[in-house]
Amino acid sequence: MFRYNVRGENIEVTEAIRDYVEKKVGKLERYFSDAPDATAHVNLKVYTEKTAKVEVTIPLPYLVLRAEETSPDLYASIDLVVDKLERQIRKFKTKINRKSRETGLNTANAAVMFNNEDEEENESELDIVRTKRLSLKPMDSEEAVLQMNMLGHNFFIFEDAETNGTSIVYRRKDGKYGLIETD
């Protein structure tokens, strides 16, 4: 069973907020055959621009669940974080089940942790539904950002003209840009 460590920054954690967090995050326990002995660290932040950020970290024996969401409503942020955590659990569970079937590896220690309901439903989550082929054009990172913005995408893959390596530019949550370079 989860224990809860709920902290608030710029907000008083009322009994109603604590109960809501425990009720929502507690729903994650249904994915485990034996509820793990873990502490759910929940950090609630309210900013001056009237947005609420919720961060949840749950260290488990075989994985660390972590998600954060920001929205204008604290309760909506909690709901969104729990949705993200559920997707992470289903993804990990599917990965463990698939790996044990394909390779015959003994992943029983991690697999025992999970209930086996919804296994078939989760298999289809990782299906690739579309494949794109592209030829990378040599350019610098500024041109790649312009191309990305022109296409309306959040990331853009290109060949770096200086290094001849594959690089990726992406739009960050703060509106700025990031660059990933490969060796």
mmCIF file of C-alpha atoms in Angstrom:
data_model
loop_
_atom_site.group_PDB
_atom_site.id
_atom_site.type_symbol
_atom_site.label_atom_id
_atom_site.label_comp_id
_atom_site.label_asym_id
_atom_site.label_seq_id
_atom_site.Cartn_x
_atom_site.Cartn_y
_atom_site.Cartn_z
ATOM 1 C CA MET A 1 0.000 0.000 0.000
ATOM 2 C CA PHE A 2 1.251 3.459 -0.842
ATOM 3 C CA ARG A 3 2.186 5.946 1.823
ATOM 4 C CA TYR A 4 1.815 9.587 0.864
ATOM 5 C CA ASN A 5 4.160 12.499 1.319
ATOM 6 C CA VAL A 6 2.164 15.513 0.073
ATOM 7 C CA ARG A 7 3.923 18.879 0.090
ATOM 8 C CA GLY A 8 2.650 22.242 -1.030
ATOM 9 C CA GLU A 9 4.571 25.251 -2.321
ATOM 10 C CA ASN A 10 2.616 28.519 -2.212
ATOM 11 C CA ILE A 11 -0.444 26.495 -1.190
ATOM 12 C CA GLU A 12 -1.743 25.027 2.026
ATOM 13 C CA VAL A 13 -2.398 21.316 1.639
ATOM 14 C CA THR A 14 -5.926 21.014 2.992
ATOM 15 C CA GLU A 15 -7.552 17.754 4.035
ATOM 16 C CA ALA A 16 -9.700 17.888 0.876
ATOM 17 C CA ILE A 17 -6.631 18.178 -1.370
ATOM 18 C CA ARG A 18 -4.838 15.400 0.528
ATOM 19 C CA ASP A 19 -7.899 13.124 0.255
ATOM 20 C CA TYR A 20 -8.196 13.816 -3.490
ATOM 21 C CA VAL A 21 -4.507 13.028 -4.063
ATOM 22 C CA GLU A 22 -4.718 9.810 -2.045
ATOM 23 C CA LYS A 23 -7.918 8.733 -3.819
ATOM 24 C CA LYS A 24 -6.542 9.380 -7.323
ATOM 25 C CA VAL A 25 -2.990 8.095 -6.832
ATOM 26 C CA GLY A 26 -4.356 5.160 -4.843
ATOM 27 C CA LYS A 27 -6.114 3.941 -8.005
ATOM 28 C CA LEU A 28 -2.678 2.972 -9.337
ATOM 29 C CA GLU A 29 -2.494 0.189 -6.753
ATOM 30 C CA ARG A 30 -4.964 -1.868 -8.801
ATOM 31 C CA TYR A 31 -2.203 -2.527 -11.354
ATOM 32 C CA PHE A 32 -0.180 -4.463 -8.784
ATOM 33 C CA SER A 33 -0.885 -7.969 -7.543
ATOM 34 C CA ASP A 34 0.509 -7.060 -4.125
ATOM 35 C CA ALA A 35 0.354 -3.364 -3.405
ATOM 36 C CA PRO A 36 4.003 -2.361 -3.184
ATOM 37 C CA ASP A 37 5.346 -0.841 -0.003
ATOM 38 C CA ALA A 38 6.238 2.548 -1.471
ATOM 39 C CA THR A 39 5.953 6.223 -0.677
ATOM 40 C CA ALA A 40 4.244 8.450 -3.229
ATOM 41 C CA HIS A 41 5.984 11.817 -3.120
ATOM 42 C CA VAL A 42 3.508 14.467 -4.285
ATOM 43 C CA ASN A 43 4.602 18.066 -4.722
ATOM 44 C CA LEU A 44 1.930 20.696 -5.390
ATOM 45 C CA LYS A 45 2.973 24.145 -6.599
ATOM 46 C CA VAL A 46 0.795 27.146 -7.324
ATOM 47 C CA TYR A 47 2.311 29.967 -9.341
ATOM 48 C CA THR A 48 1.402 33.653 -9.420
ATOM 49 C CA GLU A 49 0.003 33.312 -12.953
ATOM 50 C CA LYS A 50 -2.722 31.070 -11.481
ATOM 51 C CA THR A 51 -1.335 27.766 -12.732
ATOM 52 C CA ALA A 52 -0.879 24.653 -10.636
ATOM 53 C CA LYS A 53 1.917 22.149 -11.109
ATOM 54 C CA VAL A 54 1.688 18.636 -9.694
ATOM 55 C CA GLU A 55 4.724 16.357 -9.504
ATOM 56 C CA VAL A 56 4.428 12.731 -8.398
ATOM 57 C CA THR A 57 7.349 10.350 -7.853
ATOM 58 C CA ILE A 58 6.842 6.742 -6.747
ATOM 59 C CA PRO A 59 10.045 4.697 -6.373
ATOM 60 C CA LEU A 60 9.300 0.986 -6.851
ATOM 61 C CA PRO A 61 11.619 -2.048 -6.812
ATOM 62 C CA TYR A 62 11.921 -2.348 -10.620
ATOM 63 C CA LEU A 63 11.053 1.146 -11.841
ATOM 64 C CA VAL A 64 10.531 4.705 -10.726
ATOM 65 C CA LEU A 65 7.202 6.221 -11.708
ATOM 66 C CA ARG A 66 7.459 9.962 -12.219
ATOM 67 C CA ALA A 67 5.199 12.492 -13.887
ATOM 68 C CA GLU A 68 4.417 16.171 -13.724
ATOM 69 C CA GLU A 69 1.647 18.306 -15.182
ATOM 70 C CA THR A 70 0.772 21.979 -15.141
ATOM 71 C CA SER A 71 -2.699 23.382 -15.757
ATOM 72 C CA PRO A 72 -4.907 26.233 -14.515
ATOM 73 C CA ASP A 73 -6.732 23.855 -12.141
ATOM 74 C CA LEU A 74 -4.970 21.923 -9.346
ATOM 75 C CA TYR A 75 -7.438 19.040 -9.446
ATOM 76 C CA ALA A 76 -7.137 18.759 -13.233
ATOM 77 C CA SER A 77 -3.345 18.619 -12.872
ATOM 78 C CA ILE A 78 -3.702 15.755 -10.397
ATOM 79 C CA ASP A 79 -5.961 13.874 -12.834
ATOM 80 C CA LEU A 80 -3.515 14.428 -15.721
ATOM 81 C CA VAL A 81 -0.560 13.200 -13.656
ATOM 82 C CA VAL A 82 -2.404 10.028 -12.660
ATOM 83 C CA ASP A 83 -3.255 9.388 -16.339
ATOM 84 C CA LYS A 84 0.431 9.714 -17.238
ATOM 85 C CA LEU A 85 1.443 7.349 -14.452
ATOM 86 C CA GLU A 86 -1.139 4.784 -15.584
ATOM 87 C CA ARG A 87 0.297 4.881 -19.116
ATOM 88 C CA GLN A 88 3.800 4.375 -17.715
ATOM 89 C CA ILE A 89 2.697 1.361 -15.684
ATOM 90 C CA ARG A 90 0.878 -0.223 -18.647
ATOM 91 C CA LYS A 91 3.867 0.402 -20.910
ATOM 92 C CA PHE A 92 6.303 -1.157 -18.444
ATOM 93 C CA LYS A 93 4.009 -4.118 -17.828
ATOM 94 C CA THR A 94 3.653 -4.760 -21.556
ATOM 95 C CA LYS A 95 7.403 -4.463 -22.043
ATOM 96 C CA ILE A 96 8.101 -6.995 -19.282
ATOM 97 C CA ASN A 97 5.496 -9.459 -20.598
ATOM 98 C CA ARG A 98 6.738 -9.159 -24.186
ATOM 99 C CA LYS A 99 10.387 -9.525 -23.191
ATOM 100 C CA SER A 100 9.717 -12.645 -21.151
ATOM 101 C CA ARG A 101 7.788 -14.253 -24.033
ATOM 102 C CA GLU A 102 10.248 -13.301 -26.791
ATOM 103 C CA THR A 103 13.539 -14.026 -25.103
ATOM 104 C CA GLY A 104 12.520 -16.501 -22.457
ATOM 105 C CA LEU A 105 14.383 -14.377 -19.923
ATOM 106 C CA ASN A 106 13.319 -14.710 -16.354
ATOM 107 C CA THR A 107 11.590 -11.407 -15.770
ATOM 108 C CA ALA A 108 9.251 -13.045 -13.305
ATOM 109 C CA ASN A 109 10.471 -10.896 -10.424
ATOM 110 C CA ALA A 110 9.257 -7.747 -12.153
ATOM 111 C CA ALA A 111 6.225 -9.387 -13.783
ATOM 112 C CA VAL A 112 4.907 -10.813 -10.508
ATOM 113 C CA MET A 113 4.507 -7.268 -9.290
ATOM 114 C CA PHE A 114 1.674 -6.661 -11.790
ATOM 115 C CA ASN A 115 -1.862 -7.945 -12.193
ATOM 116 C CA ASN A 116 -2.415 -9.749 -15.505
ATOM 117 C CA GLU A 117 -5.683 -8.062 -16.431
ATOM 118 C CA ASP A 118 -5.808 -5.948 -19.595
ATOM 119 C CA GLU A 119 -2.698 -7.650 -21.024
ATOM 120 C CA GLU A 120 -4.080 -8.024 -24.540
ATOM 121 C CA GLU A 121 -5.340 -4.448 -24.570
ATOM 122 C CA ASN A 122 -1.884 -3.186 -23.637
ATOM 123 C CA GLU A 123 -0.141 -5.099 -26.413
ATOM 124 C CA SER A 124 -1.728 -2.881 -29.051
ATOM 125 C CA GLU A 125 -0.494 0.318 -27.362
ATOM 126 C CA LEU A 126 2.988 -0.217 -28.739
ATOM 127 C CA ASP A 127 1.961 -1.053 -32.299
ATOM 128 C CA ILE A 128 3.570 1.185 -34.890
ATOM 129 C CA VAL A 129 0.698 2.529 -36.986
ATOM 130 C CA ARG A 130 2.682 4.687 -39.399
ATOM 131 C CA THR A 131 6.175 4.698 -40.838
ATOM 132 C CA LYS A 132 7.832 7.660 -42.526
ATOM 133 C CA ARG A 133 11.013 7.692 -44.565
ATOM 134 C CA LEU A 134 12.969 10.857 -45.004
ATOM 135 C CA SER A 135 16.259 11.982 -46.423
ATOM 136 C CA LEU A 136 18.222 14.243 -44.146
ATOM 137 C CA LYS A 137 19.417 17.493 -45.634
ATOM 138 C CA PRO A 138 22.618 19.126 -44.359
ATOM 139 C CA MET A 139 21.855 22.381 -42.518
ATOM 140 C CA ASP A 140 22.695 24.266 -39.360
ATOM 141 C CA SER A 141 20.540 24.257 -36.220
ATOM 142 C CA GLU A 142 19.006 27.694 -36.905
ATOM 143 C CA GLU A 143 17.769 26.559 -40.313
ATOM 144 C CA ALA A 144 16.416 23.363 -38.725
ATOM 145 C CA VAL A 145 14.420 25.445 -36.200
ATOM 146 C CA LEU A 146 12.999 27.522 -39.060
ATOM 147 C CA GLN A 147 12.037 24.343 -40.956
ATOM 148 C CA MET A 148 10.422 22.888 -37.825
ATOM 149 C CA ASN A 149 8.373 26.045 -37.233
ATOM 150 C CA MET A 150 7.377 26.226 -40.890
ATOM 151 C CA LEU A 151 6.073 22.646 -40.706
ATOM 152 C CA GLY A 152 4.317 23.301 -37.386
ATOM 153 C CA HIS A 153 6.083 20.380 -35.668
ATOM 154 C CA ASN A 154 7.564 20.139 -32.179
ATOM 155 C CA PHE A 155 10.792 18.512 -33.381
ATOM 156 C CA PHE A 156 12.867 18.263 -36.549
ATOM 157 C CA ILE A 157 15.576 15.752 -37.551
ATOM 158 C CA PHE A 158 18.417 16.966 -39.758
ATOM 159 C CA GLU A 159 22.011 16.332 -40.763
ATOM 160 C CA ASP A 160 24.305 18.836 -39.081
ATOM 161 C CA ALA A 161 26.318 20.540 -41.856
ATOM 162 C CA GLU A 162 29.350 21.008 -39.560
ATOM 163 C CA THR A 163 29.617 17.542 -37.992
ATOM 164 C CA ASN A 164 27.801 15.449 -40.658
ATOM 165 C CA GLY A 165 25.999 13.761 -37.739
ATOM 166 C CA THR A 166 22.268 13.379 -37.248
ATOM 167 C CA SER A 167 20.791 15.994 -34.926
ATOM 168 C CA ILE A 168 17.353 16.871 -33.599
ATOM 169 C CA VAL A 169 15.954 20.256 -32.638
ATOM 170 C CA TYR A 170 12.845 20.387 -30.470
ATOM 171 C CA ARG A 171 10.533 22.918 -28.841
ATOM 172 C CA ARG A 172 10.705 22.864 -25.039
ATOM 173 C CA LYS A 173 7.760 23.418 -22.708
ATOM 174 C CA ASP A 174 9.131 26.859 -21.854
ATOM 175 C CA GLY A 175 8.912 27.860 -25.554
ATOM 176 C CA LYS A 176 12.669 27.787 -26.109
ATOM 177 C CA TYR A 177 14.499 25.247 -28.266
ATOM 178 C CA GLY A 178 16.681 22.253 -27.507
ATOM 179 C CA LEU A 179 19.267 20.484 -29.638
ATOM 180 C CA ILE A 180 20.174 16.786 -29.494
ATOM 181 C CA GLU A 181 23.415 15.842 -31.212
ATOM 182 C CA THR A 182 24.501 12.280 -31.979
ATOM 183 C CA ASP A 183 28.040 10.899 -32.045
#
